[in-house]
Tab-separated table of N, CA, C and O in Angstrom:
chain	number	residue	atom	x	y	z
A	1	UNK	N	-26.792	-15.974	93.455
A	1	UNK	CA	-25.544	-15.677	92.760
A	1	UNK	C	-24.657	-14.735	93.854
A	1	UNK	O	-25.059	-13.945	94.453
A	2	UNK	N	-23.650	-15.345	93.900
A	2	UNK	CA	-22.660	-14.743	95.032
A	2	UNK	C	-22.172	-13.336	94.510
A	2	UNK	O	-21.551	-13.541	93.238
A	3	UNK	N	-22.277	-12.501	95.541
A	3	UNK	CA	-21.530	-11.108	95.036
A	3	UNK	C	-21.034	-10.767	96.179
A	3	UNK	O	-21.290	-10.741	97.426
A	4	UNK	N	-19.652	-9.884	96.058
A	4	UNK	CA	-19.102	-9.069	96.981
A	4	UNK	C	-18.816	-7.836	96.406
A	4	UNK	O	-18.269	-7.825	95.335
A	5	UNK	N	-19.168	-7.124	97.587
A	5	UNK	CA	-18.988	-5.636	97.161
A	5	UNK	C	-18.144	-4.660	98.023
A	5	UNK	O	-18.551	-4.723	99.267
A	6	UNK	N	-16.883	-4.377	97.579
A	6	UNK	CA	-15.951	-3.878	98.406
A	6	UNK	C	-16.434	-2.106	98.583
A	6	UNK	O	-16.930	-1.399	97.668
A	7	UNK	N	-16.167	-1.393	99.763
A	7	UNK	CA	-15.964	0.016	99.711
A	7	UNK	C	-15.038	0.584	100.966
A	7	UNK	O	-14.494	-0.251	101.605
A	8	UNK	N	-15.024	1.701	101.050
A	8	UNK	CA	-13.834	2.373	102.183
A	8	UNK	C	-12.847	2.756	101.472
A	8	UNK	O	-12.026	3.452	102.503
A	9	UNK	N	-12.538	2.569	100.179
A	9	UNK	CA	-11.061	2.891	99.702
A	9	UNK	C	-11.006	4.662	99.539
A	9	UNK	O	-12.256	5.167	99.589
A	10	UNK	N	-10.042	5.140	99.256
A	10	UNK	CA	-9.784	6.383	99.264
A	10	UNK	C	-8.417	6.878	99.019
A	10	UNK	O	-7.537	5.985	99.063
A	11	UNK	N	-8.044	8.013	99.097
A	11	UNK	CA	-6.591	8.550	99.275
A	11	UNK	C	-6.377	9.348	100.812
A	11	UNK	O	-7.254	9.960	101.082
A	12	UNK	N	-5.233	8.698	100.998
A	12	UNK	CA	-5.207	9.389	102.562
A	12	UNK	C	-3.563	9.573	102.618
A	12	UNK	O	-2.785	9.405	101.447
A	13	UNK	N	-2.949	10.453	103.692
A	13	UNK	CA	-1.483	10.628	103.664
A	13	UNK	C	-0.987	9.688	104.321
A	13	UNK	O	-1.610	8.797	105.199
A	14	UNK	N	0.342	9.479	104.307
A	14	UNK	CA	0.889	8.399	104.994
A	14	UNK	C	0.956	8.775	106.565
A	14	UNK	O	0.795	9.783	107.064
A	15	UNK	N	0.759	7.569	107.017
A	15	UNK	CA	0.336	7.679	108.491
A	15	UNK	C	-1.004	7.600	109.006
A	15	UNK	O	-1.582	7.131	110.199
A	16	UNK	N	-2.035	7.616	107.716
A	16	UNK	CA	-3.467	7.750	108.165
A	16	UNK	C	-3.940	6.393	107.887
A	16	UNK	O	-3.482	5.341	108.133
A	17	UNK	N	-5.271	6.528	108.104
A	17	UNK	CA	-6.111	4.917	108.302
A	17	UNK	C	-7.214	5.189	107.266
A	17	UNK	O	-7.699	6.163	107.124
A	18	UNK	N	-7.645	3.913	107.131
A	18	UNK	CA	-8.850	3.535	106.274
A	18	UNK	C	-9.319	2.201	106.595
A	18	UNK	O	-8.673	1.316	107.185
A	19	UNK	N	-10.568	1.968	106.562
A	19	UNK	CA	-11.297	0.877	106.927
A	19	UNK	C	-12.148	0.489	105.536
A	19	UNK	O	-13.169	1.171	105.364
A	20	UNK	N	-11.352	-0.648	105.120
A	20	UNK	CA	-12.465	-1.318	104.178
A	20	UNK	C	-13.377	-2.329	104.533
A	20	UNK	O	-13.038	-3.067	105.717
A	21	UNK	N	-14.476	-2.142	103.789
A	21	UNK	CA	-15.770	-3.120	103.948
A	21	UNK	C	-16.182	-3.977	102.739
A	21	UNK	O	-15.631	-3.495	101.730
A	22	UNK	N	-16.248	-5.392	103.018
A	22	UNK	CA	-16.819	-6.128	101.827
A	22	UNK	C	-18.055	-6.834	102.221
A	22	UNK	O	-18.027	-7.463	103.157
A	23	UNK	N	-19.318	-6.616	101.344
A	23	UNK	CA	-20.347	-6.874	101.732
A	23	UNK	C	-20.796	-8.278	100.878
A	23	UNK	O	-20.762	-8.069	99.756
A	24	UNK	N	-20.890	-9.198	101.461
A	24	UNK	CA	-21.232	-10.382	100.550
A	24	UNK	C	-22.576	-10.788	100.728
A	24	UNK	O	-23.554	-10.623	101.616
A	25	UNK	N	-23.282	-11.328	99.292
A	25	UNK	CA	-24.766	-11.724	99.424
A	25	UNK	C	-24.774	-12.850	98.483
A	25	UNK	O	-23.644	-13.196	97.795
A	26	UNK	N	-25.716	-13.523	98.448
A	26	UNK	CA	-26.235	-14.750	97.839
A	26	UNK	C	-25.709	-15.927	98.132
A	26	UNK	O	-25.534	-17.023	97.343
A	27	UNK	N	-25.367	-16.105	99.466
A	27	UNK	CA	-24.820	-17.443	100.241
A	27	UNK	C	-25.284	-17.195	101.486
A	27	UNK	O	-25.403	-16.248	102.157
A	28	UNK	N	-25.234	-18.677	102.137
A	28	UNK	CA	-25.778	-18.998	103.540
A	28	UNK	C	-24.946	-19.708	104.462
A	28	UNK	O	-25.118	-19.814	105.464
A	29	UNK	N	-23.539	-19.866	103.799
A	29	UNK	CA	-22.462	-20.579	104.770
A	29	UNK	C	-21.953	-20.104	105.842
A	29	UNK	O	-21.939	-18.677	105.848
A	30	UNK	N	-21.733	-20.338	106.582
A	30	UNK	CA	-21.377	-20.076	107.916
A	30	UNK	C	-19.880	-19.937	108.436
A	30	UNK	O	-19.364	-19.129	108.834
A	31	UNK	N	-18.949	-20.913	107.534
A	31	UNK	CA	-17.648	-21.158	107.674
A	31	UNK	C	-17.038	-21.358	106.555
A	31	UNK	O	-17.219	-22.279	105.808
A	32	UNK	N	-16.027	-20.480	106.061
A	32	UNK	CA	-15.472	-20.635	104.874
A	32	UNK	C	-14.366	-19.465	104.912
A	32	UNK	O	-14.147	-18.733	105.824
A	33	UNK	N	-13.504	-19.390	103.886
A	33	UNK	CA	-12.610	-18.574	103.998
A	33	UNK	C	-12.852	-17.285	103.090
A	33	UNK	O	-13.305	-17.165	102.149
A	34	UNK	N	-12.517	-16.188	103.594
A	34	UNK	CA	-12.352	-14.883	103.016
A	34	UNK	C	-11.145	-14.251	103.106
A	34	UNK	O	-10.409	-14.675	104.231
A	35	UNK	N	-10.804	-13.354	102.315
A	35	UNK	CA	-9.522	-12.545	102.460
A	35	UNK	C	-9.584	-11.356	101.760
A	35	UNK	O	-10.580	-10.857	100.842
A	36	UNK	N	-8.608	-10.563	102.065
A	36	UNK	CA	-8.255	-9.377	101.127
A	36	UNK	C	-7.034	-9.262	100.639
A	36	UNK	O	-6.061	-9.622	101.127
A	37	UNK	N	-6.977	-8.893	99.120
A	37	UNK	CA	-5.993	-9.209	98.545
A	37	UNK	C	-5.571	-7.903	97.629
A	37	UNK	O	-6.586	-7.064	97.699
A	38	UNK	N	-4.387	-7.569	97.183
A	38	UNK	CA	-4.146	-6.294	96.723
A	38	UNK	C	-3.041	-6.253	95.538
A	38	UNK	O	-2.717	-7.264	95.280
A	39	UNK	N	-3.254	-5.351	94.405
A	39	UNK	CA	-2.473	-5.083	93.460
A	39	UNK	C	-2.081	-3.997	92.956
A	39	UNK	O	-3.000	-3.114	92.468
A	40	UNK	N	-0.810	-3.712	92.940
A	40	UNK	CA	-0.174	-2.610	92.712
A	40	UNK	C	-0.157	-2.401	91.208
A	40	UNK	O	0.040	-3.580	90.446
A	41	UNK	N	0.123	-1.374	90.441
A	41	UNK	CA	0.505	-1.341	88.826
A	41	UNK	C	1.747	-1.764	88.683
A	41	UNK	O	2.702	-1.696	89.008
A	42	UNK	N	1.513	-2.966	87.881
A	42	UNK	CA	3.019	-3.708	87.211
A	42	UNK	C	3.578	-4.837	88.608
A	42	UNK	O	4.845	-5.044	88.150
A	43	UNK	N	2.588	-4.955	89.299
A	43	UNK	CA	3.063	-5.780	90.349
A	43	UNK	C	2.001	-6.913	90.487
A	43	UNK	O	0.994	-6.838	90.171
A	44	UNK	N	2.376	-8.170	90.694
A	44	UNK	CA	1.713	-9.155	91.105
A	44	UNK	C	0.557	-9.114	92.174
A	44	UNK	O	0.751	-8.271	92.985
A	45	UNK	N	-0.674	-9.886	92.017
A	45	UNK	CA	-1.512	-9.835	93.168
A	45	UNK	C	-0.981	-10.141	94.624
A	45	UNK	O	-0.010	-11.212	94.475
A	46	UNK	N	-1.124	-9.797	95.661
A	46	UNK	CA	-0.465	-9.731	96.945
A	46	UNK	C	-1.519	-10.477	98.029
A	46	UNK	O	-2.719	-9.661	98.047
A	47	UNK	N	-1.480	-11.498	98.522
A	47	UNK	CA	-2.623	-11.727	99.727
A	47	UNK	C	-2.217	-10.746	100.950
A	47	UNK	O	-1.086	-11.199	101.280
A	48	UNK	N	-3.211	-10.167	101.322
A	48	UNK	CA	-3.114	-9.051	102.563
A	48	UNK	C	-3.035	-9.898	103.686
A	48	UNK	O	-2.377	-9.804	104.627
A	49	UNK	N	-4.396	-10.478	103.988
A	49	UNK	CA	-4.819	-11.059	105.150
A	49	UNK	C	-5.953	-11.796	104.800
A	49	UNK	O	-7.091	-11.566	103.723
A	50	UNK	N	-6.195	-12.964	105.252
A	50	UNK	CA	-7.122	-14.112	105.059
A	50	UNK	C	-7.825	-14.651	106.682
A	50	UNK	O	-6.986	-14.597	107.597
A	51	UNK	N	-8.888	-15.047	106.503
A	51	UNK	CA	-9.564	-15.479	107.793
A	51	UNK	C	-10.695	-16.531	107.448
A	51	UNK	O	-11.007	-16.578	106.423
A	52	UNK	N	-10.760	-17.392	108.535
A	52	UNK	CA	-11.695	-18.414	108.374
A	52	UNK	C	-12.930	-17.778	109.221
A	52	UNK	O	-12.703	-17.848	110.535
A	53	UNK	N	-13.841	-17.857	108.545
A	53	UNK	CA	-15.301	-17.212	109.293
A	53	UNK	C	-15.828	-18.109	110.527
A	53	UNK	O	-16.547	-17.620	111.356
A	54	UNK	N	-15.067	-19.421	110.348
A	54	UNK	CA	-15.657	-20.304	111.443
A	54	UNK	C	-14.614	-20.023	112.998
A	54	UNK	O	-15.136	-20.742	113.819
A	55	UNK	N	-13.651	-19.160	112.429
A	55	UNK	CA	-12.692	-19.094	113.921
A	55	UNK	C	-11.571	-19.372	113.620
A	55	UNK	O	-10.925	-20.260	112.690
A	56	UNK	N	-10.564	-19.053	114.354
A	56	UNK	CA	-9.061	-19.133	114.256
A	56	UNK	C	-8.136	-18.005	113.860
A	56	UNK	O	-8.888	-17.175	113.955
A	57	UNK	N	-7.157	-18.233	113.648
A	57	UNK	CA	-5.974	-17.046	113.641
A	57	UNK	C	-5.808	-16.633	112.400
A	57	UNK	O	-5.948	-17.572	111.272
A	58	UNK	N	-6.215	-15.372	112.151
A	58	UNK	CA	-6.040	-14.969	110.564
A	58	UNK	C	-4.429	-15.084	110.025
A	58	UNK	O	-3.538	-15.037	110.980
A	59	UNK	N	-4.561	-15.005	108.916
A	59	UNK	CA	-3.023	-14.741	108.237
A	59	UNK	C	-2.700	-13.304	107.846
A	59	UNK	O	-4.074	-12.875	107.461
A	60	UNK	N	-1.866	-12.713	107.693
A	60	UNK	CA	-1.286	-11.590	107.560
A	60	UNK	C	0.017	-11.591	106.634
A	60	UNK	O	0.999	-12.310	107.026
A	61	UNK	N	-0.126	-10.797	105.822
A	61	UNK	CA	1.484	-10.649	105.073
A	61	UNK	C	2.296	-9.965	105.930
A	61	UNK	O	2.083	-9.388	106.604
A	62	UNK	N	3.381	-10.371	106.031
A	62	UNK	CA	4.621	-9.893	106.786
A	62	UNK	C	4.661	-8.278	106.617
A	62	UNK	O	4.781	-7.472	107.583
A	63	UNK	N	4.126	-7.809	105.416
A	63	UNK	CA	4.172	-6.377	105.172
A	63	UNK	C	3.129	-5.507	105.945
A	63	UNK	O	3.411	-4.317	105.911
A	64	UNK	N	2.404	-6.283	106.272
A	64	UNK	CA	1.203	-5.545	106.843
A	64	UNK	C	0.904	-5.959	108.308
A	64	UNK	O	0.090	-5.307	109.284
A	65	UNK	N	1.451	-6.783	109.184
A	65	UNK	CA	1.491	-7.546	110.283
A	65	UNK	C	1.736	-6.089	111.288
A	65	UNK	O	2.658	-5.330	111.051
A	66	UNK	N	0.764	-5.975	112.150
A	66	UNK	CA	0.998	-5.012	113.146
A	66	UNK	C	0.213	-3.635	112.881
A	66	UNK	O	0.070	-2.707	113.528
A	67	UNK	N	-0.127	-3.670	111.653
A	67	UNK	CA	-0.806	-2.428	110.963
A	67	UNK	C	-2.263	-2.662	110.422
A	67	UNK	O	-3.105	-1.760	110.468
A	68	UNK	N	-2.455	-3.679	109.953
A	68	UNK	CA	-3.752	-4.038	109.378
A	68	UNK	C	-4.427	-4.914	110.250
A	68	UNK	O	-3.791	-6.113	110.849
A	69	UNK	N	-5.806	-5.218	110.217
A	69	UNK	CA	-6.516	-6.187	111.007
A	69	UNK	C	-7.814	-6.508	110.231
A	69	UNK	O	-8.450	-5.606	109.813
A	70	UNK	N	-7.746	-7.874	110.131
A	70	UNK	CA	-9.089	-8.327	109.318
A	70	UNK	C	-9.897	-8.700	110.548
A	70	UNK	O	-9.690	-9.470	111.586
A	71	UNK	N	-11.160	-8.508	110.330
A	71	UNK	CA	-12.216	-8.924	111.022
A	71	UNK	C	-13.495	-9.229	110.143
A	71	UNK	O	-13.583	-8.858	109.190
A	72	UNK	N	-14.496	-9.686	110.919
A	72	UNK	CA	-15.819	-10.049	110.124
A	72	UNK	C	-17.237	-9.915	110.943
A	72	UNK	O	-16.985	-9.839	112.269
A	73	UNK	N	-18.076	-9.653	110.532
A	73	UNK	CA	-19.525	-9.680	110.845
A	73	UNK	C	-20.581	-10.647	110.263
A	73	UNK	O	-20.803	-10.429	109.387
A	74	UNK	N	-20.553	-11.847	110.858
A	74	UNK	CA	-20.998	-12.789	110.403
A	74	UNK	C	-22.569	-12.599	110.332
A	74	UNK	O	-23.165	-13.125	109.237
A	75	UNK	N	-22.935	-11.856	110.965
A	75	UNK	CA	-24.437	-11.705	110.803
A	75	UNK	C	-24.667	-10.853	109.730
A	75	UNK	O	-26.205	-11.065	109.087
A	76	UNK	N	-23.818	-10.025	109.347
A	76	UNK	CA	-24.227	-9.086	108.127
A	76	UNK	C	-23.342	-9.695	106.731
A	76	UNK	O	-23.503	-9.071	105.816
A	77	UNK	N	-22.716	-10.784	107.014
A	77	UNK	CA	-21.922	-11.318	105.795
A	77	UNK	C	-20.871	-10.316	105.558
A	77	UNK	O	-20.629	-9.960	104.130
A	78	UNK	N	-20.214	-9.491	106.277
A	78	UNK	CA	-19.337	-8.613	106.191
A	78	UNK	C	-18.123	-8.526	106.730
A	78	UNK	O	-17.898	-9.256	107.624
A	79	UNK	N	-16.770	-8.418	105.711
A	79	UNK	CA	-15.575	-8.601	105.919
A	79	UNK	C	-15.064	-7.332	105.985
A	79	UNK	O	-15.518	-6.343	105.321
A	80	UNK	N	-14.034	-6.915	106.900
A	80	UNK	CA	-13.557	-5.728	107.159
A	80	UNK	C	-11.868	-5.680	107.285
A	80	UNK	O	-11.401	-6.768	107.483
A	81	UNK	N	-10.972	-4.873	106.663
A	81	UNK	CA	-10.091	-4.595	107.053
A	81	UNK	C	-9.521	-3.149	107.447
A	81	UNK	O	-9.706	-2.211	106.814
A	82	UNK	N	-8.992	-3.163	108.636
A	82	UNK	CA	-8.830	-1.893	109.225
A	82	UNK	C	-7.295	-1.590	108.864
A	82	UNK	O	-6.472	-2.495	109.462
A	83	UNK	N	-7.048	-0.638	108.164
A	83	UNK	CA	-5.636	-0.495	107.817
A	83	UNK	C	-5.181	0.660	108.563
A	83	UNK	O	-5.552	2.067	108.266
A	84	UNK	N	-4.081	0.616	109.450
A	84	UNK	CA	-3.524	1.905	110.206
A	84	UNK	C	-1.996	2.157	109.597
A	84	UNK	O	-1.398	1.382	109.213
A	85	UNK	N	-1.483	3.218	110.278
A	85	UNK	CA	-0.003	3.435	109.626
A	85	UNK	C	0.180	3.175	108.153
A	85	UNK	O	1.079	2.472	107.913
A	86	UNK	N	-0.787	3.783	107.344
A	86	UNK	CA	-0.653	3.378	106.099
A	86	UNK	C	0.522	4.154	105.154
A	86	UNK	O	1.368	5.186	105.787
A	87	UNK	N	1.421	3.446	104.414
A	87	UNK	CA	2.558	3.832	103.922
A	87	UNK	C	2.229	3.901	102.242
A	87	UNK	O	1.428	3.136	101.824
A	88	UNK	N	3.103	4.672	101.617
A	88	UNK	CA	2.924	4.846	100.183
A	88	UNK	C	2.760	3.534	99.504
A	88	UNK	O	2.242	3.209	98.397
A	89	UNK	N	3.662	2.551	99.909
A	89	UNK	CA	3.945	1.250	99.503
A	89	UNK	C	2.301	0.367	99.493
A	89	UNK	O	2.514	-0.664	98.869
A	90	UNK	N	1.611	0.766	100.274
A	90	UNK	CA	0.234	0.197	100.535
A	90	UNK	C	-0.630	0.812	99.230
A	90	UNK	O	-1.830	0.060	99.194
A	91	UNK	N	-0.355	1.504	98.489
A	91	UNK	CA	-1.110	2.039	97.516
A	91	UNK	C	-1.379	0.813	96.449
A	91	UNK	O	-0.292	0.432	95.872
A	92	UNK	N	-2.585	0.637	96.233
A	92	UNK	CA	-3.010	-0.468	95.256
A	92	UNK	C	-4.606	-0.702	95.288
A	92	UNK	O	-5.055	-0.138	95.869
A	93	UNK	N	-5.195	-1.497	94.259
A	93	UNK	CA	-6.519	-1.865	94.020
A	93	UNK	C	-6.442	-3.070	95.094
A	93	UNK	O	-5.784	-3.762	95.239
A	94	UNK	N	-7.631	-2.978	96.065
A	94	UNK	CA	-7.809	-4.070	97.186
A	94	UNK	C	-9.039	-4.836	96.695
A	94	UNK	O	-10.074	-4.214	96.421
A	95	UNK	N	-8.984	-5.943	96.686
A	95	UNK	CA	-10.205	-6.912	96.566
A	95	UNK	C	-10.325	-7.478	97.748
A	95	UNK	O	-9.355	-8.251	98.180
A	96	UNK	N	-11.546	-8.098	97.794
A	96	UNK	CA	-12.126	-9.043	98.696
A	96	UNK	C	-12.547	-10.270	98.039
A	96	UNK	O	-12.744	-10.279	96.573
A	97	UNK	N	-12.242	-11.303	98.425
A	97	UNK	CA	-12.140	-12.755	97.882
A	97	UNK	C	-13.017	-13.692	98.961
A	97	UNK	O	-12.644	-13.679	100.104
A	98	UNK	N	-13.561	-14.950	98.257
A	98	UNK	CA	-14.000	-15.891	99.099
A	98	UNK	C	-14.027	-17.028	98.558
A	98	UNK	O	-13.876	-17.191	97.329
A	99	UNK	N	-13.744	-18.235	99.387
A	99	UNK	CA	-14.082	-19.558	98.639
A	99	UNK	C	-14.479	-20.321	99.546
A	99	UNK	O	-14.623	-20.371	100.929
A	100	UNK	N	-15.607	-21.258	98.985
A	100	UNK	CA	-16.454	-22.037	99.819
A	100	UNK	C	-16.215	-23.538	99.478
A	100	UNK	O	-16.989	-24.636	99.649
A	101	UNK	N	-15.068	-23.807	99.319
A	101	UNK	CA	-14.347	-25.314	99.354
A	101	UNK	C	-14.462	-25.766	100.571
A	101	UNK	O	-13.135	-25.614	101.257
A	102	UNK	N	-15.392	-26.518	101.384
A	102	UNK	CA	-15.074	-26.810	102.573
A	102	UNK	C	-14.011	-28.126	102.624
A	102	UNK	O	-13.918	-28.369	103.912
A	103	UNK	N	-13.490	-28.534	101.460
A	103	UNK	CA	-12.438	-29.662	101.713
A	103	UNK	C	-11.229	-28.624	102.497
A	103	UNK	O	-10.398	-29.523	103.078
A	104	UNK	N	-10.965	-27.683	102.360
A	104	UNK	CA	-10.106	-26.951	102.539
A	104	UNK	C	-9.894	-26.697	104.199
A	104	UNK	O	-9.075	-26.108	105.019
A	105	UNK	N	-11.354	-26.739	104.794
A	105	UNK	CA	-11.594	-26.519	106.256
A	105	UNK	C	-11.121	-24.827	106.527
A	105	UNK	O	-11.450	-24.120	105.720
A	106	UNK	N	-10.174	-24.905	107.499
A	106	UNK	CA	-9.770	-23.624	107.917
A	106	UNK	C	-8.470	-23.174	107.433
A	106	UNK	O	-7.976	-22.430	107.799
A	107	UNK	N	-8.172	-23.867	106.192
A	107	UNK	CA	-6.608	-23.625	105.280
A	107	UNK	C	-7.126	-22.432	104.715
A	107	UNK	O	-7.677	-22.540	103.451
A	108	UNK	N	-6.872	-21.209	105.072
A	108	UNK	CA	-7.212	-20.019	104.235
A	108	UNK	C	-6.218	-19.439	103.590
A	108	UNK	O	-6.073	-18.091	103.405
A	109	UNK	N	-5.037	-20.026	103.604
A	109	UNK	CA	-3.840	-19.494	103.055
A	109	UNK	C	-4.096	-18.840	101.532
A	109	UNK	O	-4.830	-19.219	100.616
A	110	UNK	N	-3.461	-17.616	101.408
A	110	UNK	CA	-4.099	-16.769	100.304
A	110	UNK	C	-3.263	-17.547	98.917
A	110	UNK	O	-3.586	-16.892	97.811
A	111	UNK	N	-2.377	-18.248	99.065
A	111	UNK	CA	-1.876	-19.028	97.782
A	111	UNK	C	-2.688	-19.963	97.306
A	111	UNK	O	-2.763	-20.589	95.991
A	112	UNK	N	-3.910	-20.307	98.135
A	112	UNK	CA	-5.001	-21.165	97.551
A	112	UNK	C	-5.862	-20.594	96.774
A	112	UNK	O	-6.066	-19.560	96.828
A	113	UNK	N	-6.669	-21.155	95.868
A	113	UNK	CA	-7.539	-20.824	95.201
A	113	UNK	C	-8.964	-20.111	95.800
A	113	UNK	O	-9.403	-20.497	96.842
A	114	UNK	N	-9.218	-18.959	95.408
A	114	UNK	CA	-10.364	-18.344	95.995
A	114	UNK	C	-11.368	-17.876	94.715
A	114	UNK	O	-10.909	-17.321	93.660
A	115	UNK	N	-12.348	-18.350	94.654
A	115	UNK	CA	-13.265	-18.428	93.444
A	115	UNK	C	-14.177	-17.244	93.327
A	115	UNK	O	-14.774	-17.311	92.348
A	116	UNK	N	-14.367	-16.550	94.308
A	116	UNK	CA	-15.345	-15.279	94.058
A	116	UNK	C	-14.549	-13.999	94.421
A	116	UNK	O	-13.895	-14.123	95.659
A	117	UNK	N	-14.718	-13.085	93.659
A	117	UNK	CA	-13.974	-11.865	93.743
A	117	UNK	C	-14.996	-10.605	93.845
A	117	UNK	O	-15.826	-10.572	92.974
A	118	UNK	N	-14.331	-9.616	94.363
A	118	UNK	CA	-15.290	-8.511	94.121
A	118	UNK	C	-14.654	-7.499	93.427
A	118	UNK	O	-13.599	-8.089	92.528
A	119	UNK	N	-15.076	-6.109	92.799
A	119	UNK	CA	-14.485	-5.220	91.839
A	119	UNK	C	-13.651	-4.616	92.095
A	119	UNK	O	-12.934	-4.263	91.378
A	120	UNK	N	-12.991	-4.670	93.641
A	120	UNK	CA	-12.085	-3.899	94.233
A	120	UNK	C	-12.395	-2.385	94.235
A	120	UNK	O	-13.295	-1.827	94.036
A	121	UNK	N	-11.761	-1.926	95.304
A	121	UNK	CA	-11.564	-0.401	95.717
A	121	UNK	C	-9.994	0.186	95.856
A	121	UNK	O	-9.205	-0.623	96.389
A	122	UNK	N	-10.042	1.289	95.344
A	122	UNK	CA	-8.689	1.938	95.150
A	122	UNK	C	-8.347	2.407	96.422
A	122	UNK	O	-9.028	3.212	97.087
A	123	UNK	N	-6.935	2.042	97.167
A	123	UNK	CA	-6.393	2.753	98.289
A	123	UNK	C	-5.109	3.415	97.428
A	123	UNK	O	-4.457	2.908	96.944
A	124	UNK	N	-5.115	4.883	97.817
A	124	UNK	CA	-3.813	5.695	97.342
A	124	UNK	C	-3.380	6.239	98.699
A	124	UNK	O	-4.170	6.996	99.381
A	125	UNK	N	-1.963	5.891	99.017
A	125	UNK	CA	-1.198	6.866	99.933
A	125	UNK	C	-0.409	7.800	99.415
A	125	UNK	O	0.478	6.935	99.066
A	126	UNK	N	-0.409	8.851	99.913
A	126	UNK	CA	0.615	9.669	99.694
A	126	UNK	C	1.629	10.067	100.645
A	126	UNK	O	1.360	10.159	101.767
A	127	UNK	N	2.905	10.289	100.336
A	127	UNK	CA	3.974	10.673	101.120
A	127	UNK	C	3.978	12.082	101.603
A	127	UNK	O	3.341	12.963	101.008
């Protein structure tokens, strides 16, 4: 049974940093898509950053480019999101997601389906 568990959320002031982690379990695939998504109250879910664990350039939403960095530790089945220079508009529930549809190969666009989701971790940025 695939499980994704996020951690690392919290409350910070604008300009601060947080590092989110997503621990995956219940699978042994080595190359697949993973990503971070967020949803603020009253807004649609947004793809923040995605990555193909087999290598390649990650995707970043324009709103986070240059501030957020997605990374992985394949040995630990763990995904990270380093968030720097946080802004109040980054306030949202952040979700980790994964998809193992290998027909997609390394196409990890956030607009494509992601079939496994974590429970989310709240990030609140105050001005």
